[in-house]
Amino acid sequence: MSRTLEYAPAPESRAIVDIKPSYGLFVNGEFVDGTGTSFKTVNPATEEVLAEVAEASEADVDNAVRAARRAYDRVWSRMPGAERAKYLYRIARIIQERGRELAVLESIDNGKPIGEARDVDVPTVAAHFFYYAGWADKLKYAGYGTTPLGVAGQVIPWNFPLLMLAWKIAPALACGNTVVLKPAETTPLTALLFAEICQQADLPPGVVNIVTGAGDTGRAIVSHPDVDKVAFTGSTEVGKAIARAVAGSQKRVTLELGGKAANIVFDDAPIDQAVEGIVNGIFFNQGHVCCAGSRLLVQESVADEVMARLKRRMATLRVGDPLDKNTDVGAINSAEQLAKIRELSEVGEAEGAERWSAPCDLPANGYWFAPTVFTGVSQAHRIAREEIFGPVLSVLTFRTPAEAVEKANNTPFGLSAGVWTDKGSRILSMANRLRAGVVWANTFNKFDPTSPFGGYKESGYGREGGRHGLEAYLKGADQ
Ligand code: NAD
């Protein structure tokens, strides 16, 4: 099978971004040196070192929390919602104005295709700030009271660095909280550019503080005694450690964790559309998506046809330079993540599933993994149970809707699911029976700031987005 079309390179210029050789921490409205060591962030598509970034120590985190507390007590919690909204609108507009710069930087630091950073990440980030700006002066109508919690400690992962920042910061600020946020250690650069945007928007010092670092810095934030609210997005393993660390304290917690979503294709589904949805479900953002449709459940009577069309479609995916506007699948975010994807794929083969990878030339440098599909997967296989967090799809079959539900729910996770069918009644009955926070019907991986997102079971608790997303940052209607 070969590609149907060859494209000339169409690289986006990186001249628009100004990456500094080193970065400090953003505390109390200013960039300051850290008191700890530093680490390097690399371009995963080339392994080029992009910058040296401060690793915030406990003392640095303490400074950031103090700055956030002062800003909360003296300015932000006292400011009328309509005034807070003006800052959020201003931030949203600057994000739009600097959208190309943010998209290019996100693509360079993360490895995601520029087309996705430009058309999905950045517009959704701006939309999130616009949306929560609209709530800031209407909190009394939301049903969760109007009293903020105080200082929020927020820790995010590397797969959607700027979008996860927006999901955390926009509702927190709209409700009157101040924040200390830590981006992931492999993707700190857009959060630091966001810090510049806060300066440009004249946000009062201390309302947003960005501290960079790895697990120890994250631990220092979530266990800091003056942090009132912990918001974490990341792996289930670290989420459990955080839940244990804050147990018994007064801190409020929301956890957005891993997933192993079932994407369910019935025999009456429009097959070509479903194939597009399967591809989008698992290969969007290299499969580094918590809600990725990583388990395809396909009705037995159409399984052969779906697989044939899926492989044909996968063979047309262009894997390579993330800054090329034609690229569909970019680089794996880090050497560690690549090792994990390789290991689980080898386990899949060893356990007897059949592996097929799209034919493609992978670049010599950087971290790459060809889009891959496993057939003959059983529910006992590790590739059917564990989150791979890469461009790897496990295919299972079913005969009846009841069997589809049973297999879909047979997972410790419960973040998302997809249903492909021509019947509206079947969509509704499946949505009722699937234990997943989000169920997409005849589409997949659609995000909108007005729509709540979150999990069941080991996918975490709490919701982000929509009116529901305000609940995590307010004391409650009876307070
Ligand atoms: P991770 O859990 O390893 O790291 C997430 C963040 O936590 C990073 O900033 C990291 O530095 C920090 N951290 C690590 N140890 C910590 C500790 N003990 N205390 C506090 N902070 C700590 O996850 P990752 O590899 O960066 O991201 C991938 C995971 O994130 C996947 O499991 C994915 O499903 C999940 N995710 C979930 C959602 C969602 O909304 N449910 C969204 C995106 C990603």
PDB file of C-alpha atoms in Angstrom, residues 167 255-257 414-416 436-438 451-456 459-464:
ATOM      1  CA  TRP A 167      -8.938  24.859  31.329  1.00  0.00           C
ATOM      2  CA  LEU A 255      -8.511  15.143  39.224  1.00  0.00           C
ATOM      3  CA  GLU A 256      -8.588  14.733  35.444  1.00  0.00           C
ATOM      4  CA  LEU A 257      -6.757  11.481  34.787  1.00  0.00           C
ATOM      5  CA  GLY A 414     -14.348   6.114  32.278  1.00  0.00           C
ATOM      6  CA  LEU A 415     -13.445   9.318  30.494  1.00  0.00           C
ATOM      7  CA  SER A 416     -14.996   9.176  27.037  1.00  0.00           C
ATOM      8  CA  ALA A 436     -17.982   7.567  30.454  1.00  0.00           C
ATOM      9  CA  GLY A 437     -17.957  11.290  31.232  1.00  0.00           C
ATOM     10  CA  VAL A 438     -18.286  12.241  27.562  1.00  0.00           C
ATOM     11  CA  SER A 451     -19.424  21.544  27.527  1.00  0.00           C
ATOM     12  CA  PRO A 452     -18.312  19.873  30.764  1.00  0.00           C
ATOM     13  CA  PHE A 453     -15.511  17.304  30.542  1.00  0.00           C
ATOM     14  CA  GLY A 454     -14.361  14.793  33.151  1.00  0.00           C
ATOM     15  CA  GLY A 455     -14.301  11.191  34.196  1.00  0.00           C
ATOM     16  CA  TYR A 456     -15.732   8.283  36.130  1.00  0.00           C
ATOM     17  CA  SER A 459     -10.375   8.727  35.110  1.00  0.00           C
ATOM     18  CA  GLY A 460     -10.818  11.076  38.062  1.00  0.00           C
ATOM     19  CA  TYR A 461     -13.455  13.347  39.559  1.00  0.00           C
ATOM     20  CA  GLY A 462     -14.703  16.868  38.976  1.00  0.00           C
ATOM     21  CA  ARG A 463     -15.648  18.567  35.732  1.00  0.00           C
ATOM     22  CA  GLU A 464     -13.872  21.174  33.646  1.00  0.00           C
TER      23      GLU A 464
END
